[in-house]
Short mmCIF file of N, CA and C in Angstrom, two decimals:
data_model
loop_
_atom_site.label_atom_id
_atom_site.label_comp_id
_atom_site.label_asym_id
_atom_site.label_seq_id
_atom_site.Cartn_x
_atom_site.Cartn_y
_atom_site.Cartn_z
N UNK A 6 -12.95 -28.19 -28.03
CA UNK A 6 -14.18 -28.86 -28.41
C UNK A 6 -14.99 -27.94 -29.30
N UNK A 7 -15.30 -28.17 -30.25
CA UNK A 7 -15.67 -27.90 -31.46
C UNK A 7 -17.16 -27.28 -31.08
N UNK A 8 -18.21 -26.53 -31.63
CA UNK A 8 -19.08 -26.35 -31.61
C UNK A 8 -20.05 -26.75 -30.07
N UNK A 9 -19.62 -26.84 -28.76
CA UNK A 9 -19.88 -26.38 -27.30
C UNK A 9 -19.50 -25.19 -27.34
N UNK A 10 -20.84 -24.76 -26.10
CA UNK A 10 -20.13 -23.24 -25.15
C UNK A 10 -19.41 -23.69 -24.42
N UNK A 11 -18.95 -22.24 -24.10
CA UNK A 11 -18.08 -22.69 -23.39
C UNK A 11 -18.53 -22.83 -21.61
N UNK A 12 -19.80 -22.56 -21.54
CA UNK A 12 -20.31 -23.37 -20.16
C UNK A 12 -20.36 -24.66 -20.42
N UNK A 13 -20.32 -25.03 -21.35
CA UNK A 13 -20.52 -27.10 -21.42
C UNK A 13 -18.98 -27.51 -21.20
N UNK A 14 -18.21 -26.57 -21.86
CA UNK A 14 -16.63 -27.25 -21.89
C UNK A 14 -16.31 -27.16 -20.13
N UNK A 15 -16.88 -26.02 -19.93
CA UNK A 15 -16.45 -25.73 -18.12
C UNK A 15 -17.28 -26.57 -17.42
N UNK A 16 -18.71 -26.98 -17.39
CA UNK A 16 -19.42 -28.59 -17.13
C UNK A 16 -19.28 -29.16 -17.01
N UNK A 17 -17.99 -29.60 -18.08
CA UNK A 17 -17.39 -31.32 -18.56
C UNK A 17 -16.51 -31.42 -17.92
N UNK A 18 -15.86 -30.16 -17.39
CA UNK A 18 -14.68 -30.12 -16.27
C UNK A 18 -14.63 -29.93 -14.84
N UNK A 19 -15.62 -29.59 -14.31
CA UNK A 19 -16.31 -29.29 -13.09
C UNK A 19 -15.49 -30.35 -12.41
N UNK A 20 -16.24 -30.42 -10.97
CA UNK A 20 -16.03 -31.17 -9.78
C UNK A 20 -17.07 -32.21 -10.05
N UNK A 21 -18.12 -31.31 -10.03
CA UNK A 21 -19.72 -31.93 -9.94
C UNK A 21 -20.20 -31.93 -11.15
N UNK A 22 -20.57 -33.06 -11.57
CA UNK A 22 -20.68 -33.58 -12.99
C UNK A 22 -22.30 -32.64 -13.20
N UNK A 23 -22.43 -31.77 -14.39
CA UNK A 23 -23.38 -31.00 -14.27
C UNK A 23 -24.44 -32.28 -15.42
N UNK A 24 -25.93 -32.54 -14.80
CA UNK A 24 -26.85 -33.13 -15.51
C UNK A 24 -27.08 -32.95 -17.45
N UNK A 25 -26.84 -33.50 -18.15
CA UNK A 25 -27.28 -32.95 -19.30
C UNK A 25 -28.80 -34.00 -19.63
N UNK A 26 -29.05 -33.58 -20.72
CA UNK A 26 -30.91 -34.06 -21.32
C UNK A 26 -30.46 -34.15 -22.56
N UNK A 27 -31.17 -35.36 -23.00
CA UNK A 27 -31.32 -35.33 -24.61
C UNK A 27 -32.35 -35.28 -25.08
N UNK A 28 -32.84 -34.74 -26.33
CA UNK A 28 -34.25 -34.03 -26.94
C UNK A 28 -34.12 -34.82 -27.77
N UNK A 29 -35.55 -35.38 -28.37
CA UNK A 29 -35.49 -36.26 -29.26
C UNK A 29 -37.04 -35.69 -29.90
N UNK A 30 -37.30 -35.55 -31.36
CA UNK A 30 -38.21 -34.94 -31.43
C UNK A 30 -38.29 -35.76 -33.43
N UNK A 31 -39.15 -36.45 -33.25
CA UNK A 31 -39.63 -37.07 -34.22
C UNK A 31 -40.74 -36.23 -35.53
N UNK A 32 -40.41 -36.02 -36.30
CA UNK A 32 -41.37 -35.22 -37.20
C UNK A 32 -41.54 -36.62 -38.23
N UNK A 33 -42.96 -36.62 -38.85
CA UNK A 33 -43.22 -36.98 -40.36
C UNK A 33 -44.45 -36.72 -41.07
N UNK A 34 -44.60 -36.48 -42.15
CA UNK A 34 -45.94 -35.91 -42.69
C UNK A 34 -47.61 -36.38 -41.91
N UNK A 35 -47.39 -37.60 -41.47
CA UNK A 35 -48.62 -37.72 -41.02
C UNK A 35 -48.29 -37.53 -39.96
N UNK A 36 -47.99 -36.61 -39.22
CA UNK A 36 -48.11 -36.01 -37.52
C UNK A 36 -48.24 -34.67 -38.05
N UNK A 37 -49.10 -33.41 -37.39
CA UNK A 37 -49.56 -32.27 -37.69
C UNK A 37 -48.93 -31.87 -36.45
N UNK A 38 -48.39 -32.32 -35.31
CA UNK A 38 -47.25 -31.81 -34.41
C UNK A 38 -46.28 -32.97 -34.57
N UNK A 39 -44.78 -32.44 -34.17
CA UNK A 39 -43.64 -33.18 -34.33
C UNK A 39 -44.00 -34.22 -32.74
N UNK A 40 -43.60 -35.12 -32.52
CA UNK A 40 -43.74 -36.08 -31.26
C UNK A 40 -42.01 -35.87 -30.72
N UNK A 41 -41.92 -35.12 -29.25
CA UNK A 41 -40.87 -34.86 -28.92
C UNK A 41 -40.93 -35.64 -27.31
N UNK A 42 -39.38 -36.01 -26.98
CA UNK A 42 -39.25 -36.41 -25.49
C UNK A 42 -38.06 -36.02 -25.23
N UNK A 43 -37.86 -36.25 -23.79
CA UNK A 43 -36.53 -36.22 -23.23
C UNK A 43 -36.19 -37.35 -22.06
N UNK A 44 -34.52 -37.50 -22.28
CA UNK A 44 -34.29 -38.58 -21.25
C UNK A 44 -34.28 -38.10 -20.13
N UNK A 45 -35.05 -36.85 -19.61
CA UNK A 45 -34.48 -36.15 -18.33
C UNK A 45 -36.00 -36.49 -17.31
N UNK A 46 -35.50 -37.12 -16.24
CA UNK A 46 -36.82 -37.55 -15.07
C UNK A 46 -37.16 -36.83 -14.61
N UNK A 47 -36.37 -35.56 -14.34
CA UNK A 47 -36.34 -34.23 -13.55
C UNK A 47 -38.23 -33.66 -13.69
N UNK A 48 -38.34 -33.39 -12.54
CA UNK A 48 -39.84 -32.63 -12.64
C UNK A 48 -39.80 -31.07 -12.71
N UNK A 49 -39.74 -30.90 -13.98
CA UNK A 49 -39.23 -29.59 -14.74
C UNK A 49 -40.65 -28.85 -15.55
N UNK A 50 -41.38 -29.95 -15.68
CA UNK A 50 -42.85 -29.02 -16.81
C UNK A 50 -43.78 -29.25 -15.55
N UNK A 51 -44.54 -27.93 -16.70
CA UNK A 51 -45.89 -27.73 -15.70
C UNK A 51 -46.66 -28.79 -14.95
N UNK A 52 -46.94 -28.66 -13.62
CA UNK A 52 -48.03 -29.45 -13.08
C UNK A 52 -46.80 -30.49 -12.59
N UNK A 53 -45.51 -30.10 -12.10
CA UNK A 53 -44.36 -30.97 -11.66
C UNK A 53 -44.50 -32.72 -12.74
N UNK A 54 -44.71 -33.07 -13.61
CA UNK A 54 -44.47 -33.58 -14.85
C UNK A 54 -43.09 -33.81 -14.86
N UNK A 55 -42.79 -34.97 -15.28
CA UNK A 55 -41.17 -35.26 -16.00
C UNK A 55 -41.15 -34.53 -17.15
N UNK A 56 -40.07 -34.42 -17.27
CA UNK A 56 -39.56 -33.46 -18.36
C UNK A 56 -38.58 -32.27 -18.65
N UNK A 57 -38.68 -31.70 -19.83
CA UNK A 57 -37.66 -30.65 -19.37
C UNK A 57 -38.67 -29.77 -20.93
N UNK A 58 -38.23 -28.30 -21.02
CA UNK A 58 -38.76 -27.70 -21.23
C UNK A 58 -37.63 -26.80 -22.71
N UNK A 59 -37.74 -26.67 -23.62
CA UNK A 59 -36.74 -25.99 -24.23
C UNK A 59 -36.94 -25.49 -25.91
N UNK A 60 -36.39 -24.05 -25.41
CA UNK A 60 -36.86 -23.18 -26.38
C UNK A 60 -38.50 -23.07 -26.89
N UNK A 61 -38.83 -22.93 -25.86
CA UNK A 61 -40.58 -22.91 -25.99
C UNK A 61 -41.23 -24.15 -25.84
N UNK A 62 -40.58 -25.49 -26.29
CA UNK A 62 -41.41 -26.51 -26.54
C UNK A 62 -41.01 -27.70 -25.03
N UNK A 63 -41.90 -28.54 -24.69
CA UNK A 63 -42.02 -29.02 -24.06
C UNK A 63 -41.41 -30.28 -24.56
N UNK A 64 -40.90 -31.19 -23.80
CA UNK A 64 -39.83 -32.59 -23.89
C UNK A 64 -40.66 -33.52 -22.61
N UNK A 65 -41.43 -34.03 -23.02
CA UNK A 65 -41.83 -34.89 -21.67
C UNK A 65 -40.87 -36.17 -21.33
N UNK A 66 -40.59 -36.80 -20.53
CA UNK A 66 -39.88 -37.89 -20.02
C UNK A 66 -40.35 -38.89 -20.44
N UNK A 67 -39.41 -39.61 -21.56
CA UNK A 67 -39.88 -41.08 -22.07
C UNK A 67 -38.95 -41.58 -22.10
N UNK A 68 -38.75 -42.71 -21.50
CA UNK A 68 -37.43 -43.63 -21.31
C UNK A 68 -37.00 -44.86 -22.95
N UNK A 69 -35.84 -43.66 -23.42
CA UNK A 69 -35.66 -44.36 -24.65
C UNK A 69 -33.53 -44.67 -24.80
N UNK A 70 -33.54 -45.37 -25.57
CA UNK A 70 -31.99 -45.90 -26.08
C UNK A 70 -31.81 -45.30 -27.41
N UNK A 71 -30.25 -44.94 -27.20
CA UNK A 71 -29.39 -44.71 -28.57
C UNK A 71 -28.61 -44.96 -28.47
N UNK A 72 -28.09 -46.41 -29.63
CA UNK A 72 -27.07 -46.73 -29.92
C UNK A 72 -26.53 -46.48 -31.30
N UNK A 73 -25.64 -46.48 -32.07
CA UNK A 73 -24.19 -45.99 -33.11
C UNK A 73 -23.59 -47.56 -32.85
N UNK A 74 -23.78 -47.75 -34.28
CA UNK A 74 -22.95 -48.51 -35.34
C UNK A 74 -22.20 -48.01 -35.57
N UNK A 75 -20.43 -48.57 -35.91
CA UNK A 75 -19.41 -47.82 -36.11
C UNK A 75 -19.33 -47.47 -37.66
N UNK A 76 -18.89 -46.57 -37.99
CA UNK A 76 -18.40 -45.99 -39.96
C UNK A 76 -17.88 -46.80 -40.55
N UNK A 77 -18.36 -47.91 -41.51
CA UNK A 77 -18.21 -48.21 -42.97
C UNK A 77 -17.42 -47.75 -44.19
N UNK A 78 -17.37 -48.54 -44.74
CA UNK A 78 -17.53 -47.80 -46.23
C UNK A 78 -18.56 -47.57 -46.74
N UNK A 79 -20.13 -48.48 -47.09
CA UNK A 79 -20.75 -48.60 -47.09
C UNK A 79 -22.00 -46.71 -46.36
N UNK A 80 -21.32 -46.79 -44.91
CA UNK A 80 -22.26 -45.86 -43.92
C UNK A 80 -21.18 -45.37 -43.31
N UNK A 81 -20.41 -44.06 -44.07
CA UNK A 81 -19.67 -43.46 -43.90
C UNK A 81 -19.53 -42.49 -42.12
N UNK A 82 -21.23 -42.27 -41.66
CA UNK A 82 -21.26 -42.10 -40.72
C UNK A 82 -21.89 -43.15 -39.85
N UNK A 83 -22.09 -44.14 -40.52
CA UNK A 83 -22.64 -45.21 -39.49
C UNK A 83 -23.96 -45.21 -39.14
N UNK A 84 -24.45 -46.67 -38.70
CA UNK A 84 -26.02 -46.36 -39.00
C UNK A 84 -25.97 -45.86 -37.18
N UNK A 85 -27.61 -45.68 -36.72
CA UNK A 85 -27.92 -45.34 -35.27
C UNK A 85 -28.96 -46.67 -35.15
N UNK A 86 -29.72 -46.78 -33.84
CA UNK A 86 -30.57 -47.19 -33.46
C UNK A 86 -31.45 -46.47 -32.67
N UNK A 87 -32.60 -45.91 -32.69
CA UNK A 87 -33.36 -45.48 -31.22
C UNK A 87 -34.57 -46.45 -30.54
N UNK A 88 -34.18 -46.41 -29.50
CA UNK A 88 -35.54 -47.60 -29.13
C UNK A 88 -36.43 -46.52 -28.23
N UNK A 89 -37.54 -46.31 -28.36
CA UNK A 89 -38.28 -45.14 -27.07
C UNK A 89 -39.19 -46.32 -26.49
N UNK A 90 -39.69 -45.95 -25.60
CA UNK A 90 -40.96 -46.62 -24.64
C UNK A 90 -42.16 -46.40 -25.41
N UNK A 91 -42.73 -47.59 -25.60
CA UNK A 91 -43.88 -47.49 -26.63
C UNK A 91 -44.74 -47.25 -25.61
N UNK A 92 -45.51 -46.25 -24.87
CA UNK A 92 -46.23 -45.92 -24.50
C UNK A 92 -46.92 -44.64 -25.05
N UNK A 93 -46.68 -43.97 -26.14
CA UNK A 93 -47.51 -43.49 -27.04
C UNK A 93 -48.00 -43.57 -28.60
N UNK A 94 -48.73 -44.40 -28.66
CA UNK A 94 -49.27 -45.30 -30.04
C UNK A 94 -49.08 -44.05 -31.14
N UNK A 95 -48.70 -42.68 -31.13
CA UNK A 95 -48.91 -41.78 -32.13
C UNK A 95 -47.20 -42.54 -33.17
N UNK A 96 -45.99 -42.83 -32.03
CA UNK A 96 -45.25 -43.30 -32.79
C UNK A 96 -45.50 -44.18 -33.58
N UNK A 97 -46.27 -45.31 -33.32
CA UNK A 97 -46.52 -46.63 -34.16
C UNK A 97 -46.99 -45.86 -35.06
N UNK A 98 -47.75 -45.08 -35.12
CA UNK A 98 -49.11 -44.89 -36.07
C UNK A 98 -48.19 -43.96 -37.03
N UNK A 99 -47.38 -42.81 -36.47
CA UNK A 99 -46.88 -42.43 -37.61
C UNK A 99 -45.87 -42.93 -38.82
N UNK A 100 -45.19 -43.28 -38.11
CA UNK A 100 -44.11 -44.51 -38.50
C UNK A 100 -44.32 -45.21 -39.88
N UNK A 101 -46.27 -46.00 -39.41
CA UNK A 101 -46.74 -46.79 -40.33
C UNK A 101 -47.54 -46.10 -41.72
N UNK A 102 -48.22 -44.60 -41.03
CA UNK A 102 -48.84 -43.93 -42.30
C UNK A 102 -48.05 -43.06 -42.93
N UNK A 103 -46.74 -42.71 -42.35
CA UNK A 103 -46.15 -41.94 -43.35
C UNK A 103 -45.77 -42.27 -44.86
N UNK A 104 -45.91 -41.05 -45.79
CA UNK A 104 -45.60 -41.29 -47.42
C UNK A 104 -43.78 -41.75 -47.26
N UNK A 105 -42.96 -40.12 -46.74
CA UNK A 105 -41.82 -40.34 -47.03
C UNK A 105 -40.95 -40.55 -45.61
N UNK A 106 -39.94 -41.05 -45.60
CA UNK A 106 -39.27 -41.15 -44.48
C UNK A 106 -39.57 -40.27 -43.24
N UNK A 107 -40.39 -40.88 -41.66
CA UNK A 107 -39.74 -39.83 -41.11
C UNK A 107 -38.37 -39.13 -40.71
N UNK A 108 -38.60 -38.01 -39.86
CA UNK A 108 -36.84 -38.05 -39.85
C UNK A 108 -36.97 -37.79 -38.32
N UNK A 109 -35.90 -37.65 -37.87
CA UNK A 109 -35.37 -37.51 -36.41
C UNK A 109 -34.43 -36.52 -36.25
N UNK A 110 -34.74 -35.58 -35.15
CA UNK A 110 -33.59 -34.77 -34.61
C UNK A 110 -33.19 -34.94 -33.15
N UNK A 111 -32.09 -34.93 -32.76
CA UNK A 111 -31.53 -35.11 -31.80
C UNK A 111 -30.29 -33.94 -30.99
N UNK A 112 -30.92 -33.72 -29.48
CA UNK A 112 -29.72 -32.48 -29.35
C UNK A 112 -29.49 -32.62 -27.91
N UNK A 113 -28.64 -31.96 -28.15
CA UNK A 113 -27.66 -32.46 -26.05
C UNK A 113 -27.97 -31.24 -25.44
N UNK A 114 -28.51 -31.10 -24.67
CA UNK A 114 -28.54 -29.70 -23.81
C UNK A 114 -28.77 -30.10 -22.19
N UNK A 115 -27.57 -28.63 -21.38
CA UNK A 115 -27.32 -28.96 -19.84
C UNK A 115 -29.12 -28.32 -19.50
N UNK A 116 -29.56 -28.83 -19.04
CA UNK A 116 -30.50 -28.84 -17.73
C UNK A 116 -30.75 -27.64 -16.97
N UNK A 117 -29.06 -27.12 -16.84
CA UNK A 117 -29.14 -25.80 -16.41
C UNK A 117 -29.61 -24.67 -17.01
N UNK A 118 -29.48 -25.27 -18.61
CA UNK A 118 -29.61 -23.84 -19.56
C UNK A 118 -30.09 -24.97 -20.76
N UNK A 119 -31.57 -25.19 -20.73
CA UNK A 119 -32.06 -26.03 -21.68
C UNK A 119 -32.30 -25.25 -23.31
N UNK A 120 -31.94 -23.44 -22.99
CA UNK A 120 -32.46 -23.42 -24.17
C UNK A 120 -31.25 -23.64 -25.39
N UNK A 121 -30.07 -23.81 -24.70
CA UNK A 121 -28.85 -24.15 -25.51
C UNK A 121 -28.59 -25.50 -25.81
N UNK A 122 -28.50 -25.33 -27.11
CA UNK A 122 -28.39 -26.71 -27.63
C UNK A 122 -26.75 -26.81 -28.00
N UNK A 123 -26.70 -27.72 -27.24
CA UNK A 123 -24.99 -27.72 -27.24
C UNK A 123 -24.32 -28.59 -28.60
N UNK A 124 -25.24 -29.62 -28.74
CA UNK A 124 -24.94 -29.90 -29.97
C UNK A 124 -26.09 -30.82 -30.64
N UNK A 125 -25.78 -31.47 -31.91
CA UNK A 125 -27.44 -31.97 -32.35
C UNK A 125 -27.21 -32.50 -33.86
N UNK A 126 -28.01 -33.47 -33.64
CA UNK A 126 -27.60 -33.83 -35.05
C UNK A 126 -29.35 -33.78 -35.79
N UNK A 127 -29.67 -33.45 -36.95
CA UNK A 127 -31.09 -32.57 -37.16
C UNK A 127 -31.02 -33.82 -38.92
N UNK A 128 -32.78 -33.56 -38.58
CA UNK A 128 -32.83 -34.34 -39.75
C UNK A 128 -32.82 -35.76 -39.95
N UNK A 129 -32.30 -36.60 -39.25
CA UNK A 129 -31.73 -37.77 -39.75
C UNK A 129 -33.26 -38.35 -40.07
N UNK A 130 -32.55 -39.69 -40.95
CA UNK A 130 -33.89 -40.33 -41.56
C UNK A 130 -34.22 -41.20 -40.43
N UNK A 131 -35.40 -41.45 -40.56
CA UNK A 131 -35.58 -42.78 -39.52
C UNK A 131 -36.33 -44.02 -40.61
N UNK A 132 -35.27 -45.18 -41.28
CA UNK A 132 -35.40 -46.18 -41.19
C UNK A 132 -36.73 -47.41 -41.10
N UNK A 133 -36.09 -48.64 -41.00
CA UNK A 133 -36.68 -49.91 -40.83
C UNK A 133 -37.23 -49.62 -39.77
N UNK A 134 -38.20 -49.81 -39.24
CA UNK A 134 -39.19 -49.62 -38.05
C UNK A 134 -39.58 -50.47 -37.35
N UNK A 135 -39.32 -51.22 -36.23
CA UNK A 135 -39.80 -52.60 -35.08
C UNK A 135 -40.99 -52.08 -34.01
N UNK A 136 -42.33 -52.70 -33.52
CA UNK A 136 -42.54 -52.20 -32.41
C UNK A 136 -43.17 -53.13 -31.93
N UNK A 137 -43.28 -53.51 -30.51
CA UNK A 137 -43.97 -54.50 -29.86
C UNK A 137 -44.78 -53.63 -28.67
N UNK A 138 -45.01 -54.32 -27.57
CA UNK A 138 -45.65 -53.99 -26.86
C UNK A 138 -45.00 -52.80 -25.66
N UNK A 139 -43.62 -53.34 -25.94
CA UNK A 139 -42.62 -52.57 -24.94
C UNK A 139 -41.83 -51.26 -25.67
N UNK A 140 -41.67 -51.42 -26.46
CA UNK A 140 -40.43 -50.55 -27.43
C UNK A 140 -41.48 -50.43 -28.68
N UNK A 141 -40.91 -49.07 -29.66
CA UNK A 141 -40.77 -48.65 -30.74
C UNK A 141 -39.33 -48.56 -31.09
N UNK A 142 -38.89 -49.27 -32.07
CA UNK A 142 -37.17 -48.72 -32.29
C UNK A 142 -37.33 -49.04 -34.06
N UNK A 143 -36.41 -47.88 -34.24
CA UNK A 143 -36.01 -47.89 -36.07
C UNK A 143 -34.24 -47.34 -36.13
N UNK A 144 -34.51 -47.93 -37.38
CA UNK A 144 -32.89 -47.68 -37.59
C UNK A 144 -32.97 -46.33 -38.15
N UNK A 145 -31.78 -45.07 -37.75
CA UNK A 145 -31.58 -43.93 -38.30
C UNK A 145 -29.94 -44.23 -38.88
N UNK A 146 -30.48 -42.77 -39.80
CA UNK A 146 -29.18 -42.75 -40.75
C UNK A 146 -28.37 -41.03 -40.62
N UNK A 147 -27.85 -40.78 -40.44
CA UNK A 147 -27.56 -38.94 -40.20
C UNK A 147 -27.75 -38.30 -41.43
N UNK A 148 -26.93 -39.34 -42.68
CA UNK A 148 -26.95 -38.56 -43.61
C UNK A 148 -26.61 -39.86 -44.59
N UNK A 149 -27.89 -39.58 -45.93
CA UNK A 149 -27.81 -40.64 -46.92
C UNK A 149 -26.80 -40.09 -48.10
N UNK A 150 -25.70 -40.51 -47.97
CA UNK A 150 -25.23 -40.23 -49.35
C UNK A 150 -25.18 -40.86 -50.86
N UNK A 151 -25.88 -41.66 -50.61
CA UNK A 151 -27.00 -42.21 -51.78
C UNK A 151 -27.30 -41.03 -52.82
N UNK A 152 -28.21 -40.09 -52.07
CA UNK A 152 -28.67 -39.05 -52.54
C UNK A 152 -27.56 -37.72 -53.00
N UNK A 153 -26.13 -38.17 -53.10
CA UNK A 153 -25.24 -36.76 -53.11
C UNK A 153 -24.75 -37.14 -54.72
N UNK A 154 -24.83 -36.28 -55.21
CA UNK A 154 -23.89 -36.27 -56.88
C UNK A 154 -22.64 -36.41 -57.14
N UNK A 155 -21.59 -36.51 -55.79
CA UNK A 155 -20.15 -36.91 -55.53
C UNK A 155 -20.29 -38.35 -55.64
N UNK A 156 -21.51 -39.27 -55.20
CA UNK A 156 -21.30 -40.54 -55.18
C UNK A 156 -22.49 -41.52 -56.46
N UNK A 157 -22.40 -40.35 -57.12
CA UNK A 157 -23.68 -41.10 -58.05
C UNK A 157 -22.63 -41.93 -59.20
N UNK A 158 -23.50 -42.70 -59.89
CA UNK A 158 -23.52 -44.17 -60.67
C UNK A 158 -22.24 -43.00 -62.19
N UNK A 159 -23.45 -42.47 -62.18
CA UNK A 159 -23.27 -41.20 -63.42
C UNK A 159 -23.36 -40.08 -63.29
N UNK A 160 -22.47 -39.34 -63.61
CA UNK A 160 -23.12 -37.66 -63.98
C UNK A 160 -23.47 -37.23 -64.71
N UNK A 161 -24.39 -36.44 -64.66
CA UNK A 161 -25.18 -35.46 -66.18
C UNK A 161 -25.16 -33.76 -65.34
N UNK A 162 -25.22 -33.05 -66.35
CA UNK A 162 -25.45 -31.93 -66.23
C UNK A 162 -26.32 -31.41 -65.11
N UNK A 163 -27.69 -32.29 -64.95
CA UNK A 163 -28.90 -31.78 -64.21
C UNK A 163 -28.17 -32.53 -62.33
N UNK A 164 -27.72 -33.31 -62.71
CA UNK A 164 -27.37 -33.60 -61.29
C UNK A 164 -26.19 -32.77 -60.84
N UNK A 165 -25.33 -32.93 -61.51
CA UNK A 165 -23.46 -31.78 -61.27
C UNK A 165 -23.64 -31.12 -61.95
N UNK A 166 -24.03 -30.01 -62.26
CA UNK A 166 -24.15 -28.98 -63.24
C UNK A 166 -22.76 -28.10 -63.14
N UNK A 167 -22.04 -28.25 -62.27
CA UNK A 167 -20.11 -27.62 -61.97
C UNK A 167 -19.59 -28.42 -62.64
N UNK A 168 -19.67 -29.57 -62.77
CA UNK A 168 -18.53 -30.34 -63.80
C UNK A 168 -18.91 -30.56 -64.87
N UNK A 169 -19.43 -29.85 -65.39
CA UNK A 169 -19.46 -29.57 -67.06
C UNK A 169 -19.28 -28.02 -67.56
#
């Protein structure tokens, strides 16, 4: 297994299925802090709080979904979905005042050892945006290759400057 420690590979093999957490941590220009959670219920932050705690920053417990669309031609890695618990209006609000895409990072880490990020996918865009009273959910993308000079219309110099 590719990019795990090798305490996660020995985890995944255990007897006793060891807990993992997922970090989900939303950045976009109009937030002056990134908006981060975790799927972990565990009463792990200060003041016994849901949450989990990692690499300095705090992950509070917000009950959210991720689902993966399968790879295209079109969406070579396939689109995502995240739905979180709309119980903090900063998502709506950023969502709606941001200039450019927000983006989303996402990372798997055991519980036991939160400050290791076992794996993670960083960056992704976050999309078409839904929210009602219950949910916030937008569509993410990992990686737009729209934007790569291997798949452009045309080349010029200023975009591939190697193939000339």
């Amino acid at each position: 297994m590719p990019d795990v420690t090798a305490a996660m590979v020995e985890a995944l093999w255990a007897s006793e299925v060891e807990p993992l957490a997922q970090l989900v941590e939303i950045s976009a220009d109009s937030l002056v802090d990134p908006i981060r959670v975790s799927d972990c219920p565990d009463r792990l932050l200060s003041g016994l709080r849901q949450g989990i705690a990692s690499n300095g920053e705090e992950y509070p417990y917000l009950p959210f979904r991720l689902t993966w669309a399968g790879a295209s031609e079109d969406q070579p890695f396939g689109t995502g979905k995240v739905a979180i618990a709309n119980v903090d209006s900063r998502i709506e609000g950023a969502m709606e005042a941001a200039v450019e895409p927000p983006t989303i990072s996402l990372r798997l880490v055991r519980v036991a050892a939160p400050d290791v990020v076992e794996t993670a996918i960083e960056g992704a865009t976050l999309g078409q945006s839904d929210f009602n009273d219950v949910e916030a959910s937008a569509v993410l993308r990992p990686k737009d290759f729209d934007l790569e000079p291997a798949c452009a219309v045309s080349y010029t110099p200023s975009t591939t400057p190697g193939q000339f």
